[in-house]
PDB file of C-alpha atoms in Angstrom:
ATOM      1  CA  MET A   1      -8.955  12.383  -7.946  1.00 67.00           C
ATOM      2  CA  PRO A   2      -9.747  15.560  -9.872  1.00 69.00           C
ATOM      3  CA  TYR A   3     -12.642  16.446  -7.517  1.00 66.00           C
ATOM      4  CA  LEU A   4     -10.307  17.125  -4.554  1.00 66.00           C
ATOM      5  CA  PRO A   5      -9.880  20.756  -3.568  1.00 64.00           C
ATOM      6  CA  PRO A   6      -6.299  22.217  -3.573  1.00 69.00           C
ATOM      7  CA  GLN A   7      -4.061  20.673  -0.944  1.00 75.00           C
ATOM      8  CA  ARG A   8      -4.033  22.755   2.235  1.00 76.00           C
ATOM      9  CA  ARG A   9      -0.912  21.225   3.748  1.00 83.00           C
ATOM     10  CA  THR A  10       2.654  21.794   2.649  1.00 87.00           C
ATOM     11  CA  HIS A  11       4.949  18.872   1.653  1.00 87.00           C
ATOM     12  CA  ASP A  12       6.878  19.375   4.913  1.00 92.00           C
ATOM     13  CA  GLU A  13       3.684  19.207   6.958  1.00 91.00           C
ATOM     14  CA  VAL A  14       2.578  16.016   5.255  1.00 86.00           C
ATOM     15  CA  THR A  15       6.030  14.518   5.658  1.00 90.00           C
ATOM     16  CA  TYR A  16       6.068  15.287   9.430  1.00 92.00           C
ATOM     17  CA  TRP A  17       2.534  13.897   9.858  1.00 86.00           C
ATOM     18  CA  ILE A  18       3.525  10.611   8.117  1.00 85.00           C
ATOM     19  CA  ARG A  19       6.859  10.241   9.917  1.00 91.00           C
ATOM     20  CA  GLU A  20       5.775  11.293  13.391  1.00 93.00           C
ATOM     21  CA  ILE A  21       2.127  10.318  13.574  1.00 87.00           C
ATOM     22  CA  VAL A  22       1.100   7.709  10.931  1.00 85.00           C
ATOM     23  CA  LEU A  23       4.134   5.412  10.972  1.00 86.00           C
ATOM     24  CA  PRO A  24       4.513   5.148  14.800  1.00 88.00           C
ATOM     25  CA  GLU A  25       0.880   4.678  15.509  1.00 89.00           C
ATOM     26  CA  SER A  26      -0.167   2.396  12.617  1.00 93.00           C
ATOM     27  CA  HIS A  27       0.647  -0.725  10.789  1.00 95.00           C
ATOM     28  CA  THR A  28       1.902   0.238   7.350  1.00 94.00           C
ATOM     29  CA  LEU A  29       1.991  -2.155   4.359  1.00 96.00           C
ATOM     30  CA  VAL A  30       4.109  -1.176   1.329  1.00 95.00           C
ATOM     31  CA  ALA A  31       3.891  -2.599  -2.241  1.00 96.00           C
ATOM     32  CA  VAL A  32       7.163  -2.555  -4.044  1.00 96.00           C
ATOM     33  CA  ARG A  33       7.740  -3.491  -7.717  1.00 94.00           C
ATOM     34  CA  ASP A  34      11.200  -3.308  -9.299  1.00 94.00           C
ATOM     35  CA  GLU A  35      12.553  -1.529  -6.227  1.00 95.00           C
ATOM     36  CA  GLU A  36       9.942   1.246  -6.525  1.00 96.00           C
ATOM     37  CA  ILE A  37       7.093   1.860  -4.082  1.00 95.00           C
ATOM     38  CA  VAL A  38       3.860   1.554  -6.028  1.00 97.00           C
ATOM     39  CA  GLY A  39       1.277   1.560  -3.251  1.00 96.00           C
ATOM     40  CA  TYR A  40       0.640   1.377   0.463  1.00 95.00           C
ATOM     41  CA  ALA A  41      -1.941   0.755   3.064  1.00 96.00           C
ATOM     42  CA  VAL A  42      -2.167   1.992   6.607  1.00 96.00           C
ATOM     43  CA  VAL A  43      -4.103   0.061   9.294  1.00 97.00           C
ATOM     44  CA  CYS A  44      -4.822   1.421  12.812  1.00 95.00           C
ATOM     45  CA  GLY A  45      -6.737  -1.212  14.757  1.00 94.00           C
ATOM     46  CA  GLU A  46      -9.772  -2.028  12.640  1.00 96.00           C
ATOM     47  CA  LEU A  47      -9.523   1.235  10.605  1.00 97.00           C
ATOM     48  CA  LEU A  48      -8.111   0.938   7.057  1.00 97.00           C
ATOM     49  CA  ASP A  49      -6.960   4.524   7.234  1.00 94.00           C
ATOM     50  CA  GLN A  50      -5.327   4.641   3.855  1.00 93.00           C
ATOM     51  CA  LEU A  51      -4.917   2.520   0.748  1.00 96.00           C
ATOM     52  CA  TYR A  52      -3.339   4.332  -2.248  1.00 93.00           C
ATOM     53  CA  LEU A  53      -1.754   3.052  -5.503  1.00 95.00           C
ATOM     54  CA  ARG A  54       0.193   4.838  -8.153  1.00 94.00           C
ATOM     55  CA  PRO A  55      -2.338   5.336 -11.047  1.00 93.00           C
ATOM     56  CA  ASP A  56      -0.251   3.168 -13.450  1.00 95.00           C
ATOM     57  CA  VAL A  57      -0.571   0.084 -11.311  1.00 95.00           C
ATOM     58  CA  ARG A  58      -4.296   0.132 -10.688  1.00 93.00           C
ATOM     59  CA  ARG A  59      -6.173  -2.911 -11.803  1.00 93.00           C
ATOM     60  CA  THR A  60      -3.135  -5.153 -11.634  1.00 95.00           C
ATOM     61  CA  GLY A  61      -3.947  -6.933  -8.286  1.00 95.00           C
ATOM     62  CA  ILE A  62      -1.698  -4.846  -6.126  1.00 97.00           C
ATOM     63  CA  GLY A  63      -4.571  -3.075  -4.337  1.00 97.00           C
ATOM     64  CA  SER A  64      -6.246  -6.512  -3.688  1.00 97.00           C
ATOM     65  CA  ARG A  65      -2.975  -7.870  -2.237  1.00 97.00           C
ATOM     66  CA  LEU A  66      -2.590  -4.878   0.019  1.00 97.00           C
ATOM     67  CA  LEU A  67      -6.212  -5.235   1.157  1.00 97.00           C
ATOM     68  CA  GLY A  68      -5.638  -8.896   1.755  1.00 97.00           C
ATOM     69  CA  ALA A  69      -2.614  -8.139   3.959  1.00 97.00           C
ATOM     70  CA  ALA A  70      -4.649  -5.485   5.777  1.00 97.00           C
ATOM     71  CA  ARG A  71      -7.304  -8.140   6.452  1.00 97.00           C
ATOM     72  CA  GLU A  72      -4.763 -10.551   7.842  1.00 96.00           C
ATOM     73  CA  HIS A  73      -3.552  -7.823  10.216  1.00 96.00           C
ATOM     74  CA  SER A  74      -7.119  -7.119  11.323  1.00 96.00           C
ATOM     75  CA  PRO A  75      -9.054 -10.419  10.975  1.00 95.00           C
ATOM     76  CA  GLY A  76     -11.982  -9.266  12.973  1.00 96.00           C
ATOM     77  CA  GLY A  77     -12.943  -6.754  10.314  1.00 97.00           C
ATOM     78  CA  LEU A  78     -12.104  -3.450   8.805  1.00 98.00           C
ATOM     79  CA  THR A  79     -13.799  -0.092   8.562  1.00 98.00           C
ATOM     80  CA  LEU A  80     -12.823   2.719   6.193  1.00 98.00           C
ATOM     81  CA  HIS A  81     -13.988   6.083   4.903  1.00 96.00           C
ATOM     82  CA  VAL A  82     -14.303   6.832   1.187  1.00 96.00           C
ATOM     83  CA  PHE A  83     -15.429  10.034  -0.551  1.00 95.00           C
ATOM     84  CA  GLN A  84     -18.890   9.519  -2.158  1.00 95.00           C
ATOM     85  CA  LEU A  85     -17.382  10.915  -5.418  1.00 94.00           C
ATOM     86  CA  ASN A  86     -14.704   8.222  -5.568  1.00 94.00           C
ATOM     87  CA  ALA A  87     -16.669   5.757  -7.707  1.00 94.00           C
ATOM     88  CA  GLU A  88     -13.577   3.681  -8.530  1.00 94.00           C
ATOM     89  CA  ALA A  89     -12.694   3.090  -4.882  1.00 95.00           C
ATOM     90  CA  ARG A  90     -16.307   2.423  -3.952  1.00 97.00           C
ATOM     91  CA  ALA A  91     -16.548  -0.286  -6.642  1.00 97.00           C
ATOM     92  CA  PHE A  92     -13.197  -1.791  -5.507  1.00 97.00           C
ATOM     93  CA  TYR A  93     -14.371  -2.090  -1.886  1.00 97.00           C
ATOM     94  CA  ALA A  94     -17.854  -3.410  -2.841  1.00 97.00           C
ATOM     95  CA  HIS A  95     -16.064  -6.013  -4.991  1.00 96.00           C
ATOM     96  CA  HIS A  96     -14.137  -7.042  -1.815  1.00 97.00           C
ATOM     97  CA  GLY A  97     -17.237  -7.357   0.388  1.00 96.00           C
ATOM     98  CA  PHE A  98     -17.372  -3.942   2.060  1.00 97.00           C
ATOM     99  CA  ARG A  99     -20.863  -2.523   2.727  1.00 97.00           C
ATOM    100  CA  VAL A 100     -22.002   0.954   3.561  1.00 97.00           C
ATOM    101  CA  VAL A 101     -22.649   1.447   7.311  1.00 97.00           C
ATOM    102  CA  GLY A 102     -22.697   5.238   7.420  1.00 97.00           C
ATOM    103  CA  THR A 103     -22.721   8.476   5.544  1.00 96.00           C
ATOM    104  CA  ASP A 104     -21.674  11.989   6.250  1.00 95.00           C
ATOM    105  CA  ASP A 105     -21.974  15.468   4.721  1.00 95.00           C
ATOM    106  CA  GLY A 106     -18.190  16.131   4.655  1.00 92.00           C
ATOM    107  CA  SER A 107     -18.184  18.641   7.512  1.00 93.00           C
ATOM    108  CA  GLY A 108     -15.824  16.354   9.427  1.00 89.00           C
ATOM    109  CA  ASN A 109     -13.021  16.004   6.821  1.00 86.00           C
ATOM    110  CA  MET A 110     -10.527  18.524   5.629  1.00 85.00           C
ATOM    111  CA  GLU A 111     -11.805  18.393   2.007  1.00 89.00           C
ATOM    112  CA  ASN A 112     -15.364  19.083   3.057  1.00 88.00           C
ATOM    113  CA  LEU A 113     -16.549  16.280   0.746  1.00 92.00           C
ATOM    114  CA  PRO A 114     -19.437  13.849   1.614  1.00 95.00           C
ATOM    115  CA  ALA A 115     -18.032  10.426   2.596  1.00 96.00           C
ATOM    116  CA  LEU A 116     -19.250   6.948   3.235  1.00 97.00           C
ATOM    117  CA  THR A 117     -18.184   4.660   6.030  1.00 97.00           C
ATOM    118  CA  LEU A 118     -17.687   1.060   4.731  1.00 98.00           C
ATOM    119  CA  ARG A 119     -17.235  -2.105   6.793  1.00 98.00           C
ATOM    120  CA  TRP A 120     -15.916  -5.562   6.027  1.00 97.00           C
ATOM    121  CA  THR A 121     -16.710  -8.233   8.535  1.00 96.00           C
ATOM    122  CA  PRO A 122     -15.521 -11.792   7.922  1.00 92.00           C
ATOM    123  CA  GLY A 123     -18.371 -14.149   7.173  1.00 84.00           C
ATOM    124  CA  VAL A 124     -20.947 -11.432   6.500  1.00 74.00           C
ATOM    125  CA  ALA A 125     -22.303 -11.630   2.923  1.00 66.00           C
ATOM    126  CA  THR A 126     -22.951  -8.342   1.059  1.00 58.00           C
ATOM    127  CA  PRO A 127     -26.423  -7.910  -0.446  1.00 57.00           C
TER     128      PRO A 127
END
């Protein structure tokens, strides 16, 4: 994502946050291919907090499988936040039935980038 500002956290800070906060408080799904981690998703309640893939495995179905597993974990629906500039992710989520339910100016995220809130609710058709 070339539009992201320089990272403000050190590797050690990010590692601590993942190990001590994300993993204990969330449901983490990991995609492995040939014994290598190629993607992961993090679900906390109905929030799809993260879904990331290695660039070389995008458009291979792995993201769709991770999203499917996240939906199984939260069958009542999922909400997520995505940067408005992330056209690829926005298209992916629209393809999978997510719709925009909110917008923000970026003042609430570390990157200060405008974001969208998307929601998937089972049985609700997208326009």
